[in-house]
Tab-separated table of C-alpha atoms in Angstrom:
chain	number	residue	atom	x	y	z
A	1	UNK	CA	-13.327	-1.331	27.450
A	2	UNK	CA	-10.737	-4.090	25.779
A	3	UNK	CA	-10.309	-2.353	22.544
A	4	UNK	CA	-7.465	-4.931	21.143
A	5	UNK	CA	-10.124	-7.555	22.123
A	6	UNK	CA	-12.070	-5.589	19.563
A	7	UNK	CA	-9.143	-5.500	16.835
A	8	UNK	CA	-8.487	-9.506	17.674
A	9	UNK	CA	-12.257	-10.135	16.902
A	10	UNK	CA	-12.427	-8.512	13.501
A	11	UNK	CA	-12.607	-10.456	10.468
A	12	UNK	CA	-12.269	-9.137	6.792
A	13	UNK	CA	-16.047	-10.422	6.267
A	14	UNK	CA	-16.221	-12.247	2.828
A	15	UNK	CA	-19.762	-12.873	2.505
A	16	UNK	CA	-22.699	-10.746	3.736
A	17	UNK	CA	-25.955	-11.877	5.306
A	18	UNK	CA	-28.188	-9.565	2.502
A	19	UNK	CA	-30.818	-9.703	5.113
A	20	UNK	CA	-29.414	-7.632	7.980
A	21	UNK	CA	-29.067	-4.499	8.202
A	22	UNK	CA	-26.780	-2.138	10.091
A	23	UNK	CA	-29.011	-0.303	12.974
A	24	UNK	CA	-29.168	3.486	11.840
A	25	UNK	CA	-27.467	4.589	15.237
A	26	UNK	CA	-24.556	2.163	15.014
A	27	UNK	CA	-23.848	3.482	11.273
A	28	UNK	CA	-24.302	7.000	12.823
A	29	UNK	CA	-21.226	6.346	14.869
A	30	UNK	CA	-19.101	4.845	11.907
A	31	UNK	CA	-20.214	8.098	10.230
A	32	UNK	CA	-19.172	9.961	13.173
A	33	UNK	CA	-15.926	8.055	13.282
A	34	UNK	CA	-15.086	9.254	9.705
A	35	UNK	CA	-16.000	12.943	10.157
A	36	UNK	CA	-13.931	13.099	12.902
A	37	UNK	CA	-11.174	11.083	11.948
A	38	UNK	CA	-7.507	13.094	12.014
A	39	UNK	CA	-5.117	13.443	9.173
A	40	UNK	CA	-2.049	15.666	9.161
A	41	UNK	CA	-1.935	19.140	9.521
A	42	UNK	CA	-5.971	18.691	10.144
A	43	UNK	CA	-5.783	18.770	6.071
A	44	UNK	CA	-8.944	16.654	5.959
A	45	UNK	CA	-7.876	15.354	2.148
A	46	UNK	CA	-10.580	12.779	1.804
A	47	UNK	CA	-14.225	12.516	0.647
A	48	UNK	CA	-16.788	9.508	1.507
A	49	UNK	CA	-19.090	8.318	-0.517
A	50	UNK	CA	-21.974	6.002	1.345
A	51	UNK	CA	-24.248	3.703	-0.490
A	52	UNK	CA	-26.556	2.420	1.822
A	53	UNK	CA	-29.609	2.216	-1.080
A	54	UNK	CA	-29.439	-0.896	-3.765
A	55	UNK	CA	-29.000	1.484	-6.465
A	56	UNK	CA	-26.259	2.956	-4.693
A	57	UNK	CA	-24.320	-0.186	-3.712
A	58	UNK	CA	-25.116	-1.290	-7.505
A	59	UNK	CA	-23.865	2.021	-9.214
A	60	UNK	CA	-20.123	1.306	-6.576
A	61	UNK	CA	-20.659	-2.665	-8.028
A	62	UNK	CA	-20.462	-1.930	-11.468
A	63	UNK	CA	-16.204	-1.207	-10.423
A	64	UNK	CA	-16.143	-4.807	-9.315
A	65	UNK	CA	-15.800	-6.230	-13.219
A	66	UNK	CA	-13.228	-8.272	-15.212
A	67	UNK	CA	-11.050	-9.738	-12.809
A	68	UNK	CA	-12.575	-8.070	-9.296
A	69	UNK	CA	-15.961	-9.615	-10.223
A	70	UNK	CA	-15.454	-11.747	-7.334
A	71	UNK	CA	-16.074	-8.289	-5.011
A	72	UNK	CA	-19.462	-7.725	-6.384
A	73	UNK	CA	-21.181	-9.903	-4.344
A	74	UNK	CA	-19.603	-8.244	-0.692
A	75	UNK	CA	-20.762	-4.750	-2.352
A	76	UNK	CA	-24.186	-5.823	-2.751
A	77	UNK	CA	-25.200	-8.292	-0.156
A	78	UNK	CA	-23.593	-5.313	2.484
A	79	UNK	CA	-25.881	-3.448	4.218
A	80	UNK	CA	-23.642	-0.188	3.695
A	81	UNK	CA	-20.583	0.587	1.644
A	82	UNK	CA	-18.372	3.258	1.963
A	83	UNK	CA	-16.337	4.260	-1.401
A	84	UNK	CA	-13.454	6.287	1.044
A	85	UNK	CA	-11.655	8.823	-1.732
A	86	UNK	CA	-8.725	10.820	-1.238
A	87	UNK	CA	-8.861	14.685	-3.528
A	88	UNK	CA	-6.829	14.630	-6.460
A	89	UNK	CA	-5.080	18.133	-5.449
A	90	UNK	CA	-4.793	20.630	-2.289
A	91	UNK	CA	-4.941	23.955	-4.049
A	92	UNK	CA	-5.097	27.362	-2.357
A	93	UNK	CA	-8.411	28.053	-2.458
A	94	UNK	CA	-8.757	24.601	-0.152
A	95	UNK	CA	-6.096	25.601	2.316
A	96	UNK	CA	-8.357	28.996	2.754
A	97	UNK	CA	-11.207	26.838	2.961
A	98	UNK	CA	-9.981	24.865	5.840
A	99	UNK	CA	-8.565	27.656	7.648
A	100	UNK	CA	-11.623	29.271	7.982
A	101	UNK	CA	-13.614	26.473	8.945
A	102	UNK	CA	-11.035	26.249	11.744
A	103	UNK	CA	-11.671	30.004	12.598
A	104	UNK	CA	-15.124	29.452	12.881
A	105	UNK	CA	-14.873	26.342	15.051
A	106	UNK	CA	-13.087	28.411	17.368
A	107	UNK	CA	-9.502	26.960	16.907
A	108	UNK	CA	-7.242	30.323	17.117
A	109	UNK	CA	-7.424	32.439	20.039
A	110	UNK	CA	-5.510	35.246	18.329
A	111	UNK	CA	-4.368	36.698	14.620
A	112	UNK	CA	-0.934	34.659	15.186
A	113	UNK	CA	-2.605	31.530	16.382
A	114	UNK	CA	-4.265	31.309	12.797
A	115	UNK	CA	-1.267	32.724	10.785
A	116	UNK	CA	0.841	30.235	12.252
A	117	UNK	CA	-1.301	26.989	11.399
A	118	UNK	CA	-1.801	28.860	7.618
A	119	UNK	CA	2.174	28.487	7.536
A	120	UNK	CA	2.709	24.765	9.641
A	121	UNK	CA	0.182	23.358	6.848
A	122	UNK	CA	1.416	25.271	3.985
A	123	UNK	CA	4.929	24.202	4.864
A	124	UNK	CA	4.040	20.494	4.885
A	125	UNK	CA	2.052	20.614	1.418
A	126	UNK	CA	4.692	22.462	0.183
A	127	UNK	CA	6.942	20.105	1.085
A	128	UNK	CA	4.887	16.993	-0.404
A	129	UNK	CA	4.293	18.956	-3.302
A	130	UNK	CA	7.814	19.630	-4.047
A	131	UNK	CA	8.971	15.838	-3.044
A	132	UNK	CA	6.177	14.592	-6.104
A	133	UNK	CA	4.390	12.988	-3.342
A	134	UNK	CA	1.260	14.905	-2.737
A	135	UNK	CA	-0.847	12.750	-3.962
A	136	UNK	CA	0.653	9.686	-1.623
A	137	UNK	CA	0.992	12.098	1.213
A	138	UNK	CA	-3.224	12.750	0.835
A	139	UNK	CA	-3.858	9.076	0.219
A	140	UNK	CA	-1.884	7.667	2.959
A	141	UNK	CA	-4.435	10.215	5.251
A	142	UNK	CA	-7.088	7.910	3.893
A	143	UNK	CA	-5.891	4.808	4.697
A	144	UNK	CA	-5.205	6.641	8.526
A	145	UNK	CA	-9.491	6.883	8.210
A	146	UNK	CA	-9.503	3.696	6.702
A	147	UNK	CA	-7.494	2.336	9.814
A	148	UNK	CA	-10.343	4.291	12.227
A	149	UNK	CA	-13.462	2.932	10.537
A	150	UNK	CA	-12.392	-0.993	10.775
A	151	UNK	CA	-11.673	-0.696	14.147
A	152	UNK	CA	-14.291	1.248	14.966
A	153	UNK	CA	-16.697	-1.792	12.647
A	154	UNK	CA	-14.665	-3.841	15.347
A	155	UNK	CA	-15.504	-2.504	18.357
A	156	UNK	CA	-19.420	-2.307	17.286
A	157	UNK	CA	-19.569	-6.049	16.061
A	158	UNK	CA	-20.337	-4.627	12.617
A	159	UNK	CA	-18.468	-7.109	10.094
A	160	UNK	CA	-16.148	-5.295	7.227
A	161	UNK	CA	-14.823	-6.152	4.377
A	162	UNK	CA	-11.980	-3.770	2.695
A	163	UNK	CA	-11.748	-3.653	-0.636
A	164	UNK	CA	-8.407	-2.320	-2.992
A	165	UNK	CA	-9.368	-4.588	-6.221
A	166	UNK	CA	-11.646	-2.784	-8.121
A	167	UNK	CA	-11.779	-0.218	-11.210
A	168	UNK	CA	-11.145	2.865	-9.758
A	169	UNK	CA	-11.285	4.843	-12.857
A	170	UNK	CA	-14.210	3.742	-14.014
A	171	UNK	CA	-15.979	4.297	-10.290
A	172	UNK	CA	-14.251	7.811	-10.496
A	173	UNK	CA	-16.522	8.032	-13.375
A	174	UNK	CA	-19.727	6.242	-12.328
A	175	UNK	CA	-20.105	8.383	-9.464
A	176	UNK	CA	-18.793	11.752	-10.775
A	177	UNK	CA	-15.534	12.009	-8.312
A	178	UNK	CA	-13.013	12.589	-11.263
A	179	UNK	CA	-15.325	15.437	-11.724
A	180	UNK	CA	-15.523	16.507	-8.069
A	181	UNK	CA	-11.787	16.058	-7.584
A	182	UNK	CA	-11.321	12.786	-5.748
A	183	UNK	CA	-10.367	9.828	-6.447
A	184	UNK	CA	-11.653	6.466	-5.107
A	185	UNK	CA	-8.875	4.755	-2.759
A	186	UNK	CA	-10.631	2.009	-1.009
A	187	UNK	CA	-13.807	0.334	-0.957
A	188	UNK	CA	-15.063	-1.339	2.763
A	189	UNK	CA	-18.666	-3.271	2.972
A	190	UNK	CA	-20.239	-3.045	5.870
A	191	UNK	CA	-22.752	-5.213	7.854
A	192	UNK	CA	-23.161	-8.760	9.107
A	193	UNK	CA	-21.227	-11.995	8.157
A	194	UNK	CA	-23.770	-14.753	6.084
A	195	UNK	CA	-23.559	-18.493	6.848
A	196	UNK	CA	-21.250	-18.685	3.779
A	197	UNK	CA	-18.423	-16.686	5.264
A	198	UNK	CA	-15.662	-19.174	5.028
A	199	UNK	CA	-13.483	-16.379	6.766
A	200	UNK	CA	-15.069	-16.218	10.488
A	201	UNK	CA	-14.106	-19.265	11.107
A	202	UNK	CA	-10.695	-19.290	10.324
A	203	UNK	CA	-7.654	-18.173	12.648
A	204	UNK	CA	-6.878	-14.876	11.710
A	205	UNK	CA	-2.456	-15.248	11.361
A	206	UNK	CA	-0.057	-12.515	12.108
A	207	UNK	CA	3.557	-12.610	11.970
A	208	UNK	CA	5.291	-12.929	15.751
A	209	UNK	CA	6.166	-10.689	18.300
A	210	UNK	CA	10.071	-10.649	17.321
A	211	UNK	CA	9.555	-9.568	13.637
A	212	UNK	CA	6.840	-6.924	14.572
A	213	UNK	CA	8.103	-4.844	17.522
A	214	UNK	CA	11.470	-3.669	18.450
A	215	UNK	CA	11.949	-2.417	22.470
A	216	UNK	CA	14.073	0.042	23.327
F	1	UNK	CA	-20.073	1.343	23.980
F	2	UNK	CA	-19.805	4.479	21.784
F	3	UNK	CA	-17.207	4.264	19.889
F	4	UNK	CA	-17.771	7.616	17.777
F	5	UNK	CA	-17.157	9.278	21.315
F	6	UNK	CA	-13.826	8.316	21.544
F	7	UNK	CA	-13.176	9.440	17.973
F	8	UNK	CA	-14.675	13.056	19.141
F	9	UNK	CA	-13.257	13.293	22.343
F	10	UNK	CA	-9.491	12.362	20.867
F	11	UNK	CA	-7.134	15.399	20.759
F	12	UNK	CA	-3.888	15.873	19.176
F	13	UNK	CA	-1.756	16.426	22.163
F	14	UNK	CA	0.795	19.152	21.931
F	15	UNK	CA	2.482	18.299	25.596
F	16	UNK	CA	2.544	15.271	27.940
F	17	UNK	CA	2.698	15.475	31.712
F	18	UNK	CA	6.513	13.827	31.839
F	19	UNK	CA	5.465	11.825	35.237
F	20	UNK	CA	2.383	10.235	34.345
F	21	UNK	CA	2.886	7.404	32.846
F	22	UNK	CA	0.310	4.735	30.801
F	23	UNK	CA	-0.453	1.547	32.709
F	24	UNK	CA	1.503	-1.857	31.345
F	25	UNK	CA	-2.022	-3.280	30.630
F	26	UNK	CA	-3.299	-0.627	28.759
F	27	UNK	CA	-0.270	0.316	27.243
F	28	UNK	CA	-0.315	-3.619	26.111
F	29	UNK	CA	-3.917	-3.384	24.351
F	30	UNK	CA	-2.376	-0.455	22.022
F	31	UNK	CA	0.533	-3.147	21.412
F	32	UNK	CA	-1.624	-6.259	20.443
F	33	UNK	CA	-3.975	-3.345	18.201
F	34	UNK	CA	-0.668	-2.940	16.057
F	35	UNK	CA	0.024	-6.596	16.180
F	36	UNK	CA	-3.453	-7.135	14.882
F	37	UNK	CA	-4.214	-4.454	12.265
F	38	UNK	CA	-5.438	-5.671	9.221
F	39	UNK	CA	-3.404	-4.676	6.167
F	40	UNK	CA	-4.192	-5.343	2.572
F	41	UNK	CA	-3.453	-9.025	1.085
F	42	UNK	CA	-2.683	-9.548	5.070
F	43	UNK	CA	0.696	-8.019	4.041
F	44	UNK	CA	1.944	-6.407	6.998
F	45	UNK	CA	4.655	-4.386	5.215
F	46	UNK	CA	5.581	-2.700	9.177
F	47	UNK	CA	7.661	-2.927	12.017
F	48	UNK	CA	7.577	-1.021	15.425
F	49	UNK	CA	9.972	0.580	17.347
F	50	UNK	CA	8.566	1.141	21.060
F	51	UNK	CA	10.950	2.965	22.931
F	52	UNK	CA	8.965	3.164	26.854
F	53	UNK	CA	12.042	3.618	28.676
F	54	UNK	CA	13.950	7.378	28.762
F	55	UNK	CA	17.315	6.134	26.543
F	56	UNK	CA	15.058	5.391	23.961
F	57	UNK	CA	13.269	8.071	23.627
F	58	UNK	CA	15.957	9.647	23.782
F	59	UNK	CA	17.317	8.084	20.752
F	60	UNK	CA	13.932	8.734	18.864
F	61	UNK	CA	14.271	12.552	19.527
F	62	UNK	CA	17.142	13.284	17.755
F	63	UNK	CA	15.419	12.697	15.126
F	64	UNK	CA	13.535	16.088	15.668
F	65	UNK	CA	16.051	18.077	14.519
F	66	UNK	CA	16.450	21.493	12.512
F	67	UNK	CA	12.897	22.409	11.743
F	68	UNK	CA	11.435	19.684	13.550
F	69	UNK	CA	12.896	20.572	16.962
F	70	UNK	CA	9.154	21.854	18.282
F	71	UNK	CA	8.913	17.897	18.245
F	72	UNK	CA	11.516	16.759	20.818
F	73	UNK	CA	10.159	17.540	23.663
F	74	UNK	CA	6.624	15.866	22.999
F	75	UNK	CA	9.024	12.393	22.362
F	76	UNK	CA	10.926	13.391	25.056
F	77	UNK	CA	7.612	13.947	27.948
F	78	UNK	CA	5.724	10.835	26.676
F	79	UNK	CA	5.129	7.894	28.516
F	80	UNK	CA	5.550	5.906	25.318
F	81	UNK	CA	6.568	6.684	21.870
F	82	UNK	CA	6.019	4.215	18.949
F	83	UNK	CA	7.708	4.756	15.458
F	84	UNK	CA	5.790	3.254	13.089
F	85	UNK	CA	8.114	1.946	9.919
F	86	UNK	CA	6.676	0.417	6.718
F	87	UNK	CA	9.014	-2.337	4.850
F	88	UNK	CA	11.726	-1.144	2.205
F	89	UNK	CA	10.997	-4.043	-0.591
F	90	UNK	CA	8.538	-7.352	-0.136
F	91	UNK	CA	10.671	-9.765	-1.315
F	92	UNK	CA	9.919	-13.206	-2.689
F	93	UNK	CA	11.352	-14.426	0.850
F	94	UNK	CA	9.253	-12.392	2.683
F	95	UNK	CA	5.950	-13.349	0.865
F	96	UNK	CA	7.061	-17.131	1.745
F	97	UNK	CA	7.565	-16.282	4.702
F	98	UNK	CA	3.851	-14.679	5.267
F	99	UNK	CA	2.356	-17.895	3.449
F	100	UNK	CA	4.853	-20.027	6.209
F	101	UNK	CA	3.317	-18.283	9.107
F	102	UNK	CA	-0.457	-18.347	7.481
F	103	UNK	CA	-0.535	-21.924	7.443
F	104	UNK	CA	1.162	-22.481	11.064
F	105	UNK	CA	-1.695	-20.366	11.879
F	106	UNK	CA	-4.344	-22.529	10.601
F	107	UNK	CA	-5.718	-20.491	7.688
F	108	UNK	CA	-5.656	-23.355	5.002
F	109	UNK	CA	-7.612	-26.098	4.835
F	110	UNK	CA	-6.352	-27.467	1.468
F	111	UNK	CA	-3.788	-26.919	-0.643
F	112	UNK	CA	-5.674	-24.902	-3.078
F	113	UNK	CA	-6.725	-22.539	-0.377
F	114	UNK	CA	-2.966	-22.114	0.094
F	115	UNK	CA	-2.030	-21.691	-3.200
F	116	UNK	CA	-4.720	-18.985	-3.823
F	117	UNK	CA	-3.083	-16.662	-1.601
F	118	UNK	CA	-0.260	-17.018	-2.427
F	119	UNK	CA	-1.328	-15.959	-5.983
F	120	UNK	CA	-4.102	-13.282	-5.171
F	121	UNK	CA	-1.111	-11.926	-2.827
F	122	UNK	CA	1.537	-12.102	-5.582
F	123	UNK	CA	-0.547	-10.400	-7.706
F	124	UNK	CA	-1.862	-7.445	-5.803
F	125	UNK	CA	2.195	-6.859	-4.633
F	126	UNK	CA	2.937	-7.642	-8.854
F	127	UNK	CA	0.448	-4.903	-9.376
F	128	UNK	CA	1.933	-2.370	-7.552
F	129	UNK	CA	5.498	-3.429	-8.201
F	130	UNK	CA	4.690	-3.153	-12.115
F	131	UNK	CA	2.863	0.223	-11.077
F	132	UNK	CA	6.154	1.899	-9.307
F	133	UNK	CA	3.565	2.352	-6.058
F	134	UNK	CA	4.547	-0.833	-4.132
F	135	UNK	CA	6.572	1.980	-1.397
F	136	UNK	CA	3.247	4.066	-1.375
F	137	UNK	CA	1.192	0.970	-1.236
F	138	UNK	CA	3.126	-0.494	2.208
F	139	UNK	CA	3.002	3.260	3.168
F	140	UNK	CA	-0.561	3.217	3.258
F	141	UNK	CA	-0.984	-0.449	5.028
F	142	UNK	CA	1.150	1.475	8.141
F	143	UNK	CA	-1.288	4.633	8.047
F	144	UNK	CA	-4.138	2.135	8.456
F	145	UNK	CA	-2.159	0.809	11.340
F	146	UNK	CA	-1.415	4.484	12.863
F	147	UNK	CA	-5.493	5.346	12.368
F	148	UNK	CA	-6.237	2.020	14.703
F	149	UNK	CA	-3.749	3.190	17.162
F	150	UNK	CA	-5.202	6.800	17.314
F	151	UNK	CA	-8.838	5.492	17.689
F	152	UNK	CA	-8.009	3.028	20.281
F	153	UNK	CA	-5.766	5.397	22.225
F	154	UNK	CA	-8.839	7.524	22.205
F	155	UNK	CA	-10.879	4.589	23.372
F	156	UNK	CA	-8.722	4.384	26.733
F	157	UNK	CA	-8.455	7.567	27.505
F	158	UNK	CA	-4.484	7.526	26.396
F	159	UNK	CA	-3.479	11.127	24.656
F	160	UNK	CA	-1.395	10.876	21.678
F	161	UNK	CA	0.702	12.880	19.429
F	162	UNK	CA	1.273	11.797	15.747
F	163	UNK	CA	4.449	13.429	14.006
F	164	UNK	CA	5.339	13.404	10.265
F	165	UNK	CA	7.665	15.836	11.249
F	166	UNK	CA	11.235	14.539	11.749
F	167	UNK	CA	14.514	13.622	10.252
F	168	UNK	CA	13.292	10.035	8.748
F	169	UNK	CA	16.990	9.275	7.132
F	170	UNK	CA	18.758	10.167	10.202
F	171	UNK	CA	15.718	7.723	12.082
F	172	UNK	CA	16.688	4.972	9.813
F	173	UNK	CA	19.947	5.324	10.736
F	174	UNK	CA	20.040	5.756	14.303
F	175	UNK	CA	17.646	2.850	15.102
F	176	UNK	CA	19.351	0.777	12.442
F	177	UNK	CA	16.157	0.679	10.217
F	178	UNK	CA	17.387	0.802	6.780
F	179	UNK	CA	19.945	-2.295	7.770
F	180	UNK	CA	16.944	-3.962	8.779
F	181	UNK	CA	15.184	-2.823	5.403
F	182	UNK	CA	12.628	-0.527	7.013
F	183	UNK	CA	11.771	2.815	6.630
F	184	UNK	CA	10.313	5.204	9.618
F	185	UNK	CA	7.225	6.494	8.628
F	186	UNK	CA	5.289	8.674	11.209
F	187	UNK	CA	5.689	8.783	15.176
F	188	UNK	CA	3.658	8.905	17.307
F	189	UNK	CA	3.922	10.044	21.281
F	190	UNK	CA	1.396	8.789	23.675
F	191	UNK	CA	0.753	9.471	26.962
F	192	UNK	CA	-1.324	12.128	29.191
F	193	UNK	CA	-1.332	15.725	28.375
F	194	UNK	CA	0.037	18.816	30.648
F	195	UNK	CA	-1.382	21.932	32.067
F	196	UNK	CA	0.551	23.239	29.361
F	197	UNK	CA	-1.741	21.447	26.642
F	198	UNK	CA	-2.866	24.115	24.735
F	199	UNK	CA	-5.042	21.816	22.000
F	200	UNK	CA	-6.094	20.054	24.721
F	201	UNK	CA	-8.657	23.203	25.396
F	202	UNK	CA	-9.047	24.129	21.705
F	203	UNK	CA	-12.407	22.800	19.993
F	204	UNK	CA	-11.855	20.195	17.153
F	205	UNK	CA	-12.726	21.371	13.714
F	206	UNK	CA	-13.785	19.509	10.436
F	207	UNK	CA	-15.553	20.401	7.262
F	208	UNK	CA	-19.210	21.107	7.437
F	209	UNK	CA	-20.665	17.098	6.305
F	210	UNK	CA	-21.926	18.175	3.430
F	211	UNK	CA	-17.873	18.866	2.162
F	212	UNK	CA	-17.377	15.378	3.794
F	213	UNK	CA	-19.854	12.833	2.774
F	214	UNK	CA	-22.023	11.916	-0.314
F	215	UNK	CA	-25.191	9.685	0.297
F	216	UNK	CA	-26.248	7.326	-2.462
């Protein structure tokens, strides 16, 4: 497998073919891809919401107004969005949570083992807490997903578009996340490029080797 | 290809086997995956340090210091280490010199095309600028990167070890980053793991889907 040939074929799609749909198994990997993506101290900060129905991908639309009404059309002509939210807080009762989903997946072979990761991840939230960057610290775990799902579009000729411009207060409202305690991040259409995708054709442009990359 | 797999089979690793090292041509589709990770507004608010050779690592390392120290020796045993550094400011320089490189790419093919990214750019980096998130914003853009990098380690079989844990001021000033106007970010250590991988062995564990996704 040539994975970078993967990253250097992706295009941030502009315009979706409203026709085509994604093939259930290929979304079933992206899906895949998310659940297992990694995030630090396995805190698993994030929630995803897929609309993969037209009322769903219209109810995530309605954040594409006033001057993001340009994204509306990727939202709906996409054969599945994914509204990727990071949670608003990491209280105490979700650090037990986590821990014992870990316990039950088998992670700690002994009473130390568990006791140990309890105090690694409390240290590190602690930490971001105290710094006033929690909330960047959660977010920037999201974008780490985000990074995961493009590539993983990539490698499955799927064609994504990620979206930042859009009302996230209002979807935050729309789809009840304020309530839930998340908060929408990033917005990536999913499917297949139309005819009117001015973007496939062009060169994709990157910055050179010398102001990327230092060897040492 | 199954892509998903990858994501699944992907471990944390905890130690690297210090004589294996990753092949030049695989090692070089992980490079050209950073080169060509998309960022918002095609921003690319990063720089890399590779350090492949044992001096360098060496130099990365001391950065795991005091608390951190558990982290020296995975830096230390990997066949490669990247640091992955996000930009300080995006100055009006820098933005010209994105558009510069855009159009010796080929991306415009009128003026107007050229002008309207400069402006959709300018306003999304206006936005966060004006928001006091323009740091967390470029912070996110190299957590996208890292999640590409993690995926398509997985993809080829490559272990890796992402760190938030280590001295990032002492980084920035050892490698001469803050000079340069960048600002380490999160390492990561990649190679193939040791006998003495104990995650290697552990299951992987994430919240039940239900916790994870929400179908619309």
């Amino acid at each position: 497998m040539d994975i970078a040939l993967a990253a250097r074929r992706r295009h941030s799609c502009k315009a979706f073919d409203g026709e085509r749909k994604i093939p259930p198994e290929l979304f079933g990997q992206l899906r895949e891809l998310l659940r297992w993506s990694p995030s630090s101290t396995n805190s698993q900060p994030w929630h995803f919401v897929i609309a993969a129905t037209p009322g769903g991908k219209a109810r995530v639309a309605e954040a594409a107004t006033g001057l993001f009404a340009y994204n509306a059309p990727k939202i709906l002509d996409a054969s599945h969005v994914v509204v990727l939210c990071a949670r608003r807080d990491m209280e105490p009762e979700y650090l037990d949570a986590l821990l014992a989903q870990e316990q039950a997946d088998g992670r700690f072979d002994s009473e130390e083992a568990r006791t140990r990761q309890a105090q690694v991840r409390g240290f590190y939230v602690g930490h971001q807490r105290k710094a006033g960057t929690l909330d960047a610290w959660m977010q920037k775990q999201v974008y780490l997903a985000l990074g995961g799902l493009l590539l993983g579009a990539g490698a499955l000729d799927i064609d994504a578009c990620p979206m930042e411009g859009f009302d996230a207060a209002l979807l935050d409202e729309t789809l009840g996340l304020a309530a839930q305690g998340f908060a929408a991040q990033v917005i990536v259409a999913l499917g297949y490029r139309s005819a009117g995708d001015f973007n496939a054709a062009a060169p994709k442009s990157r910055l050179p080797e010398a102001a990327l990359f230092t060897d040492i």
